[in-house]
Short mmCIF file of C-alpha atoms and ligand atoms in Angstrom, two decimals:
data_model
loop_
_atom_site.label_atom_id
_atom_site.label_comp_id
_atom_site.label_asym_id
_atom_site.label_seq_id
_atom_site.Cartn_x
_atom_site.Cartn_y
_atom_site.Cartn_z
CA MET A 43 -133.15 59.12 -129.22
CA LEU A 44 -132.13 58.45 -125.57
CA THR A 45 -129.20 60.34 -124.03
CA ASP A 46 -126.66 59.28 -121.44
CA ILE A 47 -125.53 61.00 -118.26
CA PHE A 48 -123.10 63.18 -120.15
CA GLY A 49 -125.67 64.32 -122.74
CA ASN A 50 -124.57 62.02 -125.55
CA ASP A 51 -127.14 60.48 -127.86
CA VAL A 52 -127.00 56.71 -127.40
CA SER A 53 -128.50 54.11 -129.73
CA LEU A 54 -129.78 52.03 -126.82
CA GLU A 55 -133.53 51.35 -126.88
CA THR A 56 -134.45 51.02 -123.23
CA THR A 57 -133.97 53.34 -120.24
CA ALA A 58 -132.89 50.32 -118.14
CA ALA A 59 -129.97 49.75 -120.49
CA VAL A 60 -129.08 53.44 -120.46
CA GLU A 61 -129.12 53.35 -116.66
CA SER A 62 -126.61 50.47 -116.64
CA TRP A 63 -124.52 52.23 -119.32
CA ASN A 64 -124.40 55.32 -117.11
CA LYS A 65 -123.35 53.28 -114.13
CA MET A 66 -120.63 51.64 -116.21
CA GLN A 67 -119.34 55.02 -117.33
CA LEU A 68 -119.19 56.45 -113.82
CA GLY A 69 -117.67 53.19 -112.59
CA PHE A 70 -114.95 53.36 -115.23
CA LEU A 71 -114.16 56.94 -114.30
CA ALA A 72 -113.81 55.95 -110.65
CA HIS A 73 -111.85 52.69 -111.31
CA ALA A 74 -114.74 50.89 -109.57
CA ALA A 75 -114.58 47.08 -109.22
CA ILE A 76 -118.21 46.83 -110.28
CA THR A 77 -117.72 48.42 -113.77
CA PRO A 78 -117.64 45.12 -115.78
CA THR A 79 -120.85 44.01 -114.12
CA HIS A 80 -122.67 47.09 -115.40
CA LEU A 81 -121.11 46.64 -118.83
CA MET A 82 -122.22 43.02 -119.04
CA ASP A 83 -125.71 44.08 -117.98
CA VAL A 84 -125.86 46.48 -120.97
CA ILE A 85 -124.64 43.76 -123.33
CA GLU A 86 -127.14 41.27 -122.05
CA ARG A 87 -129.98 43.72 -122.31
CA GLU A 88 -129.06 45.04 -125.76
CA PRO A 89 -126.42 42.98 -127.53
CA GLN A 90 -126.92 45.03 -130.66
CA PHE A 91 -125.33 48.07 -128.94
CA ALA A 92 -121.92 48.07 -130.63
CA ALA A 93 -120.29 50.57 -128.26
CA ALA A 94 -120.69 48.23 -125.30
CA GLN A 95 -119.10 45.36 -127.26
CA ALA A 96 -116.26 47.70 -128.26
CA LEU A 97 -115.78 48.83 -124.66
CA LYS A 98 -115.53 45.23 -123.58
CA GLY A 99 -112.81 44.63 -126.15
CA LEU A 100 -110.93 47.78 -125.14
CA PHE A 101 -111.14 46.92 -121.44
CA TYR A 102 -109.62 43.49 -122.11
CA LEU A 103 -106.80 45.02 -124.11
CA MET A 104 -106.10 47.40 -121.23
CA LEU A 105 -105.37 44.36 -119.08
CA GLY A 106 -102.27 43.71 -121.21
CA ARG A 107 -102.49 39.89 -121.26
CA LYS A 108 -101.82 37.83 -124.34
CA GLU A 109 -104.42 35.18 -123.58
CA LEU A 110 -107.19 37.77 -123.34
CA ARG A 111 -106.54 39.11 -126.82
CA GLN A 112 -108.91 36.50 -128.23
CA THR A 113 -111.71 37.89 -126.05
CA SER A 114 -111.09 41.31 -127.54
CA VAL A 115 -111.07 39.82 -131.04
CA GLU A 116 -114.46 38.24 -130.34
CA ALA A 117 -115.76 41.50 -128.92
CA ASN A 118 -114.68 43.26 -132.05
CA ALA A 119 -116.51 40.71 -134.18
CA ALA A 120 -119.64 41.19 -132.02
CA ALA A 121 -119.30 44.95 -132.39
CA GLN A 122 -118.99 44.73 -136.16
CA ALA A 123 -122.04 42.43 -136.33
CA ALA A 124 -123.95 44.79 -134.01
CA MET A 125 -123.24 47.76 -136.25
CA LYS A 126 -125.01 45.94 -139.09
CA GLN A 127 -128.10 45.31 -136.99
CA ALA A 128 -128.52 48.75 -135.47
CA MET A 129 -127.73 52.35 -136.33
CA PRO A 130 -124.77 53.40 -134.17
CA THR A 131 -123.94 57.07 -133.67
CA ALA A 132 -120.68 58.52 -134.95
CA ARG A 133 -119.06 58.34 -131.50
CA GLU A 134 -120.16 54.70 -131.05
CA ARG A 135 -118.56 53.90 -134.43
CA ALA A 136 -115.39 55.52 -133.24
CA PHE A 137 -115.19 53.24 -130.20
CA VAL A 138 -115.43 50.26 -132.51
CA ASP A 139 -112.78 51.69 -134.85
CA ALA A 140 -110.48 52.30 -131.93
CA LEU A 141 -110.76 48.68 -130.83
CA GLY A 142 -109.86 47.50 -134.34
CA MET A 143 -106.87 49.84 -134.42
CA TRP A 144 -105.52 48.63 -131.09
CA LEU A 145 -105.99 45.03 -132.15
CA SER A 146 -103.90 45.83 -135.21
CA GLY A 147 -101.11 46.82 -132.83
CA ASN A 148 -101.65 50.55 -132.88
CA PRO A 149 -102.89 51.83 -129.55
CA ARG A 150 -101.67 55.31 -130.54
CA ALA A 151 -104.00 55.37 -133.57
CA ALA A 152 -106.80 54.05 -131.35
CA ARG A 153 -106.27 56.87 -128.90
CA ASP A 154 -106.21 59.40 -131.76
CA ARG A 155 -109.53 58.01 -133.07
CA ILE A 156 -111.06 58.51 -129.63
CA GLU A 157 -109.63 62.07 -129.63
CA GLU A 158 -111.67 62.73 -132.76
CA VAL A 159 -114.81 62.01 -130.77
CA LEU A 160 -113.77 64.74 -128.31
CA VAL A 161 -113.74 67.27 -131.14
CA PHE A 162 -117.50 66.95 -131.78
CA ALA A 163 -118.47 65.63 -128.35
CA PRO A 164 -116.13 67.42 -125.93
CA MET A 165 -118.35 66.62 -122.91
CA ASP A 166 -118.05 62.86 -123.45
CA SER A 167 -116.32 61.83 -120.27
CA LEU A 168 -116.16 58.18 -121.40
CA ALA A 169 -114.11 59.13 -124.47
CA MET A 170 -112.02 61.43 -122.32
CA LYS A 171 -111.18 58.65 -119.89
CA ILE A 172 -110.40 56.08 -122.60
CA SER A 173 -108.04 58.55 -124.22
CA GLN A 174 -106.37 59.19 -120.86
CA ALA A 175 -106.03 55.43 -120.20
CA ILE A 176 -104.40 54.70 -123.57
CA SER A 177 -102.06 57.70 -123.32
CA PHE A 178 -101.06 56.56 -119.84
CA ILE A 179 -100.18 53.11 -121.24
CA LEU A 180 -98.11 54.89 -123.92
CA GLY A 181 -96.40 57.18 -121.37
CA ASP A 182 -97.71 60.16 -123.39
CA ALA A 183 -98.26 62.76 -120.68
CA ASN A 184 -98.33 65.71 -123.09
CA THR A 185 -101.30 64.27 -124.97
CA MET A 186 -103.03 63.46 -121.68
CA ARG A 187 -102.79 67.07 -120.71
CA GLY A 188 -103.67 68.51 -124.12
CA SER A 189 -106.70 66.26 -124.35
CA ILE A 190 -108.13 67.69 -121.11
CA GLU A 191 -107.26 71.28 -121.97
CA ASN A 192 -109.14 70.94 -125.25
CA VAL A 193 -112.41 70.10 -123.48
CA ILE A 194 -112.30 71.49 -119.96
CA ASP A 195 -114.04 74.77 -120.78
CA THR A 196 -117.09 72.91 -122.03
CA TYR A 197 -117.65 71.27 -118.62
CA ASP A 198 -119.90 73.35 -116.41
CA ALA A 199 -120.28 72.81 -112.68
CA GLN A 200 -123.29 70.50 -113.19
CA HIS A 201 -121.54 68.13 -115.56
CA ALA A 202 -121.61 64.65 -113.98
CA GLY A 203 -118.05 63.99 -115.09
CA ARG A 204 -116.46 67.25 -113.98
CA GLY A 205 -114.85 65.92 -110.80
CA TYR A 206 -113.30 63.01 -112.68
CA LEU A 207 -112.12 65.30 -115.43
CA LEU A 208 -110.36 67.39 -112.81
CA GLY A 209 -108.82 64.23 -111.37
CA CYS A 210 -107.46 63.35 -114.84
CA TYR A 211 -106.27 66.90 -115.29
CA ALA A 212 -104.47 66.84 -111.93
CA PHE A 213 -102.63 63.70 -112.94
CA ALA A 214 -101.66 65.13 -116.36
CA LEU A 215 -100.47 68.35 -114.71
CA GLU A 216 -98.41 66.37 -112.24
CA GLU A 217 -96.83 64.22 -114.98
CA THR A 218 -95.89 67.36 -116.90
CA GLY A 219 -94.29 68.95 -113.82
CA GLU A 220 -96.92 71.51 -112.74
CA TYR A 221 -97.13 70.29 -109.19
CA ARG A 222 -98.87 73.21 -107.50
CA ARG A 223 -101.70 73.37 -110.05
CA ALA A 224 -101.94 69.61 -110.02
CA GLU A 225 -102.53 69.50 -106.26
CA LYS A 226 -105.09 72.34 -106.36
CA THR A 227 -106.93 70.73 -109.25
CA GLY A 228 -106.89 67.32 -107.67
CA ARG A 229 -108.26 68.55 -104.39
CA GLU A 230 -111.02 70.47 -106.18
CA GLY A 231 -111.94 67.38 -108.18
CA MET A 232 -112.22 65.25 -105.04
CA LEU A 233 -114.84 67.64 -103.63
CA LEU A 234 -117.01 66.95 -106.68
CA ALA A 235 -116.25 63.24 -107.00
CA PRO A 236 -115.26 61.82 -103.59
CA ASP A 237 -114.95 58.29 -105.04
CA ASP A 238 -112.40 59.38 -107.68
CA ALA A 239 -109.41 57.23 -106.74
CA TRP A 240 -107.54 58.50 -109.76
CA GLY A 241 -107.78 62.12 -108.65
CA LEU A 242 -106.88 61.22 -105.09
CA HIS A 243 -103.91 59.30 -106.37
CA ALA A 244 -102.88 62.26 -108.63
CA VAL A 245 -102.45 64.36 -105.49
CA ALA A 246 -100.45 61.51 -103.92
CA HIS A 247 -98.21 61.67 -107.00
CA VAL A 248 -97.63 65.37 -106.35
CA TYR A 249 -96.41 64.55 -102.84
CA GLU A 250 -94.21 61.79 -104.23
CA MET A 251 -92.63 64.10 -106.82
CA THR A 252 -92.10 66.90 -104.37
CA ALA A 253 -90.42 64.61 -101.84
CA ASN A 254 -93.08 65.40 -99.24
CA SER A 255 -93.83 62.00 -97.84
CA LYS A 256 -95.31 63.37 -94.61
CA GLY A 257 -97.72 65.52 -96.61
CA GLY A 258 -98.60 62.47 -98.74
CA LEU A 259 -99.31 60.27 -95.75
CA ASP A 260 -101.49 62.99 -94.29
CA TRP A 261 -103.38 63.21 -97.58
CA LEU A 262 -103.95 59.47 -97.92
CA SER A 263 -104.71 58.71 -94.30
CA SER A 264 -108.41 58.44 -93.51
CA ARG A 265 -109.33 58.71 -97.21
CA GLU A 266 -109.50 54.96 -97.74
CA SER A 267 -113.15 55.23 -98.78
CA ALA A 268 -111.98 56.90 -102.00
CA TRP A 269 -110.20 53.74 -103.14
CA GLU A 270 -111.60 50.77 -101.26
CA HIS A 271 -114.38 50.42 -103.87
CA CYS A 272 -111.79 50.07 -106.66
CA ASN A 273 -110.66 47.18 -108.76
CA ASN A 274 -107.02 46.26 -108.32
CA PHE A 275 -106.21 49.98 -108.69
CA ARG A 276 -106.65 50.02 -104.90
CA TYR A 277 -103.43 48.04 -104.52
CA HIS A 278 -101.68 50.71 -106.50
CA VAL A 279 -102.86 53.40 -104.09
CA TRP A 280 -101.58 51.28 -101.18
CA TRP A 281 -98.28 51.04 -103.07
CA HIS A 282 -98.09 54.83 -103.17
CA LYS A 283 -98.62 54.94 -99.44
CA ALA A 284 -95.90 52.35 -98.95
CA LEU A 285 -93.46 54.47 -100.95
CA MET A 286 -94.07 57.34 -98.54
CA HIS A 287 -93.44 55.10 -95.53
CA LEU A 288 -90.28 53.88 -97.21
CA ASP A 289 -89.12 57.45 -97.63
CA GLU A 290 -89.70 57.93 -93.92
CA GLY A 291 -87.62 54.82 -93.17
CA GLN A 292 -90.67 52.98 -91.70
CA ILE A 293 -89.71 49.57 -93.09
CA ASP A 294 -92.05 47.55 -90.84
CA VAL A 295 -95.02 49.54 -92.06
CA VAL A 296 -93.91 49.03 -95.67
CA MET A 297 -93.64 45.26 -95.12
CA ASP A 298 -97.03 45.17 -93.48
CA LEU A 299 -98.63 47.08 -96.40
CA TYR A 300 -96.82 44.79 -98.89
CA ASP A 301 -98.13 41.58 -97.23
CA ASN A 302 -101.60 42.70 -96.29
CA GLU A 303 -102.64 45.15 -98.99
CA ILE A 304 -100.36 45.36 -102.03
CA ARG A 305 -100.12 41.53 -102.39
CA LYS A 306 -103.46 40.77 -100.71
CA ASP A 307 -104.43 39.01 -103.94
CA LYS A 308 -101.59 37.09 -105.38
CA THR A 309 -102.46 37.86 -108.99
CA ASP A 310 -100.20 37.98 -111.99
CA ASP A 311 -101.96 41.11 -113.32
CA TYR A 312 -99.07 43.23 -114.60
CA ARG A 313 -100.16 46.27 -112.61
CA ASP A 314 -100.14 44.22 -109.36
CA ILE A 315 -96.77 42.65 -110.31
CA SER A 316 -95.33 46.12 -111.05
CA ASN A 317 -96.41 47.43 -107.65
CA ALA A 318 -94.84 44.47 -105.91
CA THR A 319 -91.62 44.11 -107.85
CA SER A 320 -90.81 47.80 -107.84
CA LEU A 321 -91.38 47.98 -104.10
CA LEU A 322 -89.19 44.93 -103.39
CA SER A 323 -86.52 46.37 -105.66
CA ARG A 324 -86.59 49.68 -103.84
CA LEU A 325 -86.36 47.89 -100.49
CA GLU A 326 -83.40 45.82 -101.59
CA LEU A 327 -81.60 48.91 -102.85
CA GLU A 328 -81.93 50.22 -99.29
CA GLY A 329 -80.38 47.05 -97.96
CA VAL A 330 -83.54 45.53 -96.65
CA ASP A 331 -83.87 41.70 -96.58
CA VAL A 332 -87.19 40.96 -98.20
CA GLY A 333 -87.13 37.25 -97.28
CA ASN A 334 -88.71 34.89 -99.82
CA ARG A 335 -91.11 37.42 -101.25
CA TRP A 336 -89.54 37.25 -104.72
CA GLU A 337 -90.40 33.57 -105.05
CA GLU A 338 -94.13 34.03 -105.40
CA LEU A 339 -93.66 36.85 -107.98
CA ALA A 340 -91.06 34.89 -109.92
CA ASP A 341 -93.31 31.82 -110.02
CA LEU A 342 -96.08 33.86 -111.57
CA SER A 343 -93.80 35.76 -113.90
CA GLU A 344 -92.26 32.60 -115.33
CA ASN A 345 -95.60 32.05 -117.01
CA ARG A 346 -95.62 35.52 -118.61
CA THR A 347 -92.38 35.38 -120.64
CA GLU A 348 -94.31 35.01 -123.94
CA ASP A 349 -96.71 37.90 -123.24
CA GLY A 350 -95.19 40.78 -125.15
CA CYS A 351 -98.34 42.96 -124.78
CA LEU A 352 -96.59 45.86 -123.10
CA ILE A 353 -92.93 46.58 -122.45
CA PHE A 354 -93.92 48.12 -119.11
CA ALA A 355 -95.34 44.76 -118.06
CA ASP A 356 -92.41 42.78 -119.39
CA LEU A 357 -89.82 44.86 -117.54
CA HIS A 358 -91.63 44.27 -114.25
CA TYR A 359 -91.95 40.53 -114.92
CA MET A 360 -88.21 40.73 -115.60
CA LEU A 361 -87.64 42.33 -112.21
CA ALA A 362 -89.45 39.38 -110.63
CA LEU A 363 -87.44 36.83 -112.60
CA VAL A 364 -84.16 38.55 -111.73
CA GLY A 365 -85.25 38.88 -108.09
CA GLY A 366 -86.11 35.17 -107.94
CA ASP A 367 -82.91 34.08 -109.75
CA ARG A 368 -84.87 32.43 -112.61
CA GLU A 369 -82.03 32.41 -115.14
CA ASP A 370 -83.78 30.21 -117.74
CA ALA A 371 -86.90 32.34 -117.70
CA VAL A 372 -84.82 35.52 -117.99
CA LYS A 373 -83.16 34.11 -121.12
CA THR A 374 -86.57 33.10 -122.57
CA MET A 375 -87.94 36.57 -121.91
CA MET A 376 -84.86 38.24 -123.44
CA SER A 377 -85.05 36.06 -126.54
CA ARG A 378 -88.77 36.84 -127.05
CA MET A 379 -88.16 40.55 -126.56
CA HIS A 380 -85.38 40.53 -129.14
CA LYS A 381 -87.81 38.85 -131.59
CA ASP A 382 -90.48 41.47 -131.00
CA ALA A 383 -87.93 44.28 -131.22
CA LYS A 384 -86.67 42.97 -134.51
CA MET A 385 -90.20 43.06 -136.07
CA CYS A 386 -90.52 46.65 -134.91
CA LYS A 387 -93.88 47.19 -136.68
CA SER A 388 -96.45 47.92 -134.00
CA ASP A 389 -96.30 50.61 -131.31
CA ILE A 390 -95.66 47.89 -128.78
CA GLN A 391 -92.82 46.25 -130.77
CA LYS A 392 -91.20 49.66 -131.24
CA ALA A 393 -91.16 50.16 -127.46
CA MET A 394 -89.70 46.66 -127.10
CA ALA A 395 -86.79 47.83 -129.30
CA GLU A 396 -86.37 51.17 -127.58
CA PRO A 397 -86.09 51.40 -124.58
CA GLY A 398 -87.06 47.77 -123.93
CA ILE A 399 -83.98 45.76 -124.95
CA ALA A 400 -81.47 48.05 -123.22
CA ALA A 401 -83.60 48.22 -120.09
CA ALA A 402 -84.05 44.43 -119.89
CA THR A 403 -80.34 43.85 -120.59
CA GLY A 404 -79.52 46.30 -117.78
CA LEU A 405 -81.92 44.56 -115.35
CA GLU A 406 -80.45 41.15 -116.19
CA ALA A 407 -76.92 42.46 -115.63
CA PHE A 408 -77.93 44.06 -112.34
CA GLY A 409 -79.20 40.67 -111.19
CA GLU A 410 -75.81 39.18 -112.08
CA SER A 411 -74.04 41.90 -110.08
CA ASP A 412 -72.46 43.10 -113.33
CA TYR A 413 -73.04 46.72 -112.42
CA LYS A 414 -71.01 48.21 -115.18
CA THR A 415 -73.04 46.47 -117.87
CA ALA A 416 -76.20 47.31 -115.91
CA PHE A 417 -75.26 50.98 -115.76
CA VAL A 418 -74.34 51.27 -119.43
CA ASN A 419 -77.58 49.66 -120.59
CA LEU A 420 -79.93 51.24 -118.06
CA SER A 421 -78.41 54.65 -118.89
CA GLN A 422 -79.08 54.04 -122.55
CA ALA A 423 -82.67 52.97 -121.89
CA ARG A 424 -83.21 55.98 -119.65
CA ARG A 425 -83.23 58.37 -122.60
CA ASN A 426 -86.54 56.96 -123.86
CA MET A 427 -87.91 55.37 -120.70
CA GLN A 428 -91.05 57.44 -120.91
CA ASP A 429 -92.02 55.40 -123.94
CA ALA A 430 -92.27 52.36 -121.67
CA GLY A 431 -95.44 53.95 -120.30
CA GLY A 432 -96.69 54.37 -116.76
CA SER A 433 -95.87 57.30 -114.49
CA HIS A 434 -92.71 59.07 -113.31
CA ALA A 435 -93.19 57.46 -109.89
CA GLN A 436 -93.45 53.98 -111.44
CA ARG A 437 -90.46 54.42 -113.75
CA ASP A 438 -88.43 55.72 -110.82
CA VAL A 439 -87.51 52.15 -109.90
CA PHE A 440 -85.45 51.98 -113.14
CA GLU A 441 -83.96 55.35 -112.38
CA ARG A 442 -82.90 54.13 -108.92
CA LEU A 443 -81.43 50.92 -110.33
CA THR A 444 -79.49 52.97 -112.88
CA ILE A 445 -78.04 55.32 -110.25
CA ASP A 446 -77.15 52.47 -107.89
CA ALA A 447 -75.54 50.50 -110.68
CA GLY A 448 -73.49 53.62 -111.53
CA ILE A 449 -72.37 54.10 -107.92
CA ARG A 450 -71.52 50.41 -107.50
CA SER A 451 -69.44 50.38 -110.67
CA GLY A 452 -67.64 53.59 -109.99
CA PHE A 453 -69.42 55.90 -112.43
CA LEU A 454 -69.74 58.48 -109.73
CA ASN A 455 -69.92 61.59 -111.91
CA GLU A 456 -72.46 59.99 -114.23
CA ALA A 457 -74.58 58.73 -111.34
CA GLU A 458 -74.46 62.19 -109.76
CA ALA A 459 -75.58 63.77 -113.03
CA ILE A 460 -78.60 61.48 -113.15
CA LEU A 461 -79.35 62.22 -109.48
CA ASN A 462 -79.25 65.93 -110.25
CA GLU A 463 -81.64 65.48 -113.23
CA ARG A 464 -83.92 63.47 -111.01
CA LYS A 465 -83.81 66.22 -108.44
CA ALA A 466 -84.52 68.90 -111.02
CA LYS A 467 -87.60 66.96 -112.19
CA ARG A 468 -88.74 67.25 -108.58
CA ASN A 469 -88.33 71.03 -108.60
CA GLY A 470 -85.16 70.71 -106.53
CA ALA A 471 -86.75 68.58 -103.81
CA GLU A 472 -84.55 65.81 -102.47
CA ASP A 473 -86.07 62.60 -101.09
CA THR A 474 -84.33 60.25 -98.73
CA TYR A 475 -83.18 58.05 -101.59
CA ALA A 476 -81.39 60.96 -103.23
CA SER A 477 -79.83 62.30 -99.99
CA VAL A 478 -78.33 58.88 -99.21
CA ARG A 479 -76.93 58.54 -102.76
CA PHE A 480 -75.42 62.03 -102.76
CA GLU A 481 -73.69 61.04 -99.52
CA MET A 482 -72.49 57.73 -101.01
CA ILE A 483 -71.00 59.54 -104.02
CA ALA A 484 -69.24 62.05 -101.73
CA ALA A 485 -67.91 59.18 -99.66
CA GLY A 486 -66.80 57.31 -102.78
CA ARG A 487 -64.75 60.35 -103.87
CA GLY A 488 -63.22 60.58 -100.44
CA ASP A 489 -64.91 63.92 -99.66
CA GLY A 490 -64.88 64.63 -95.93
CA ASN A 491 -64.96 61.80 -93.46
CA LEU A 492 -67.90 59.92 -94.92
CA SER A 493 -67.47 56.22 -95.35
CA LEU A 494 -68.88 54.52 -98.44
CA GLN A 495 -71.71 52.34 -97.25
CA MET A 496 -73.08 50.20 -100.01
CA PRO A 497 -76.56 48.78 -99.56
CA ALA A 498 -76.66 45.08 -99.11
CA GLU A 499 -76.98 43.14 -102.36
FE1 FE2 B 748 -99.60 56.07 -109.46
#
């Protein structure tokens, strides 16, 4: 039997197909734009290889788009048919099972099925990365970290996936608050896998969470080669850089990055929309006039109100609709979310119910300048916001909106408590956002001679 680059037996019949499969795996680990090309090459060469069909289905589900679900359903059918024609290995069967579980509305079960592979094939970097990707979507940082810690000792220095594994470990460490180890691990991983945009970005997250924007800019500058080969993940890395410039008060640079990198492609991919909407929201909270930039995002988001694939995506579409004053679309989105939340069967529907409904209600109220309602609902959502998925840095936009809603509606003590929790999560580091809000709260209470300067609405 042939083996792949990580030493796994593969039921492919030709070395040419294995070569493409290896390129696909390394591409997926590096978030490379060329990954689907390699995958399609495997499928064209050996359509009976069920794992490739399953991967195709999983990749489409990761895009979080309702209209692509059918493609995943078809990939699942192709994978099932392929399994009857050939003799898949146990790990290949697990990939197919995982696709079926996710299609049934249970990404958590799918992730757990992939974790079973890592018990008997701990050096399978593909299974490792799929597990990380699904846990990220679920906002499950503890499982991300545990998954890596279960296998890391089996990776020796020669393992082709070791650098990427360290990149994933760096991110999981950062998301669980171990910033120093995260940075060290991420830097070590980059030496082994210089194209690992995820590991590079894990270190950027450390700088973000330790309020060290200068260090972050230093880290990202002149390392563009690590992310320019990426799929739209490269826009996310630019977004991180923009956050650091924002913290430095360099608004012109932020706008330039927004127009020329972050929104270079005007897609409605939810990851791209989330980068854009959360940056515009942050800018507006600082009183910056973002011009007509909401219009384009709102136009695209109006077509996504029936999606319901991921609460993380829906909340960012909601930001765009609120930002662009699309009242009808906001109502449509709210009504659909309520329907999903009421069903409350799948992992996704449960997240719609909690924290989704309260978060969306808060965002809608914020858009209507009803800051009291916004604060009450966003505070309620905040308790389970991790279940919306994504990273601390991404969810921070909701944290900022909550705090600002609290300050604007006079809940100064409550807003200050959230600011303090936010600061504690950053090991006591205070970014510019926090410093300004602490000053606003002091001014609001009449402490000292500070005047209460509210950001422009
Ligand atoms: Fe990130």
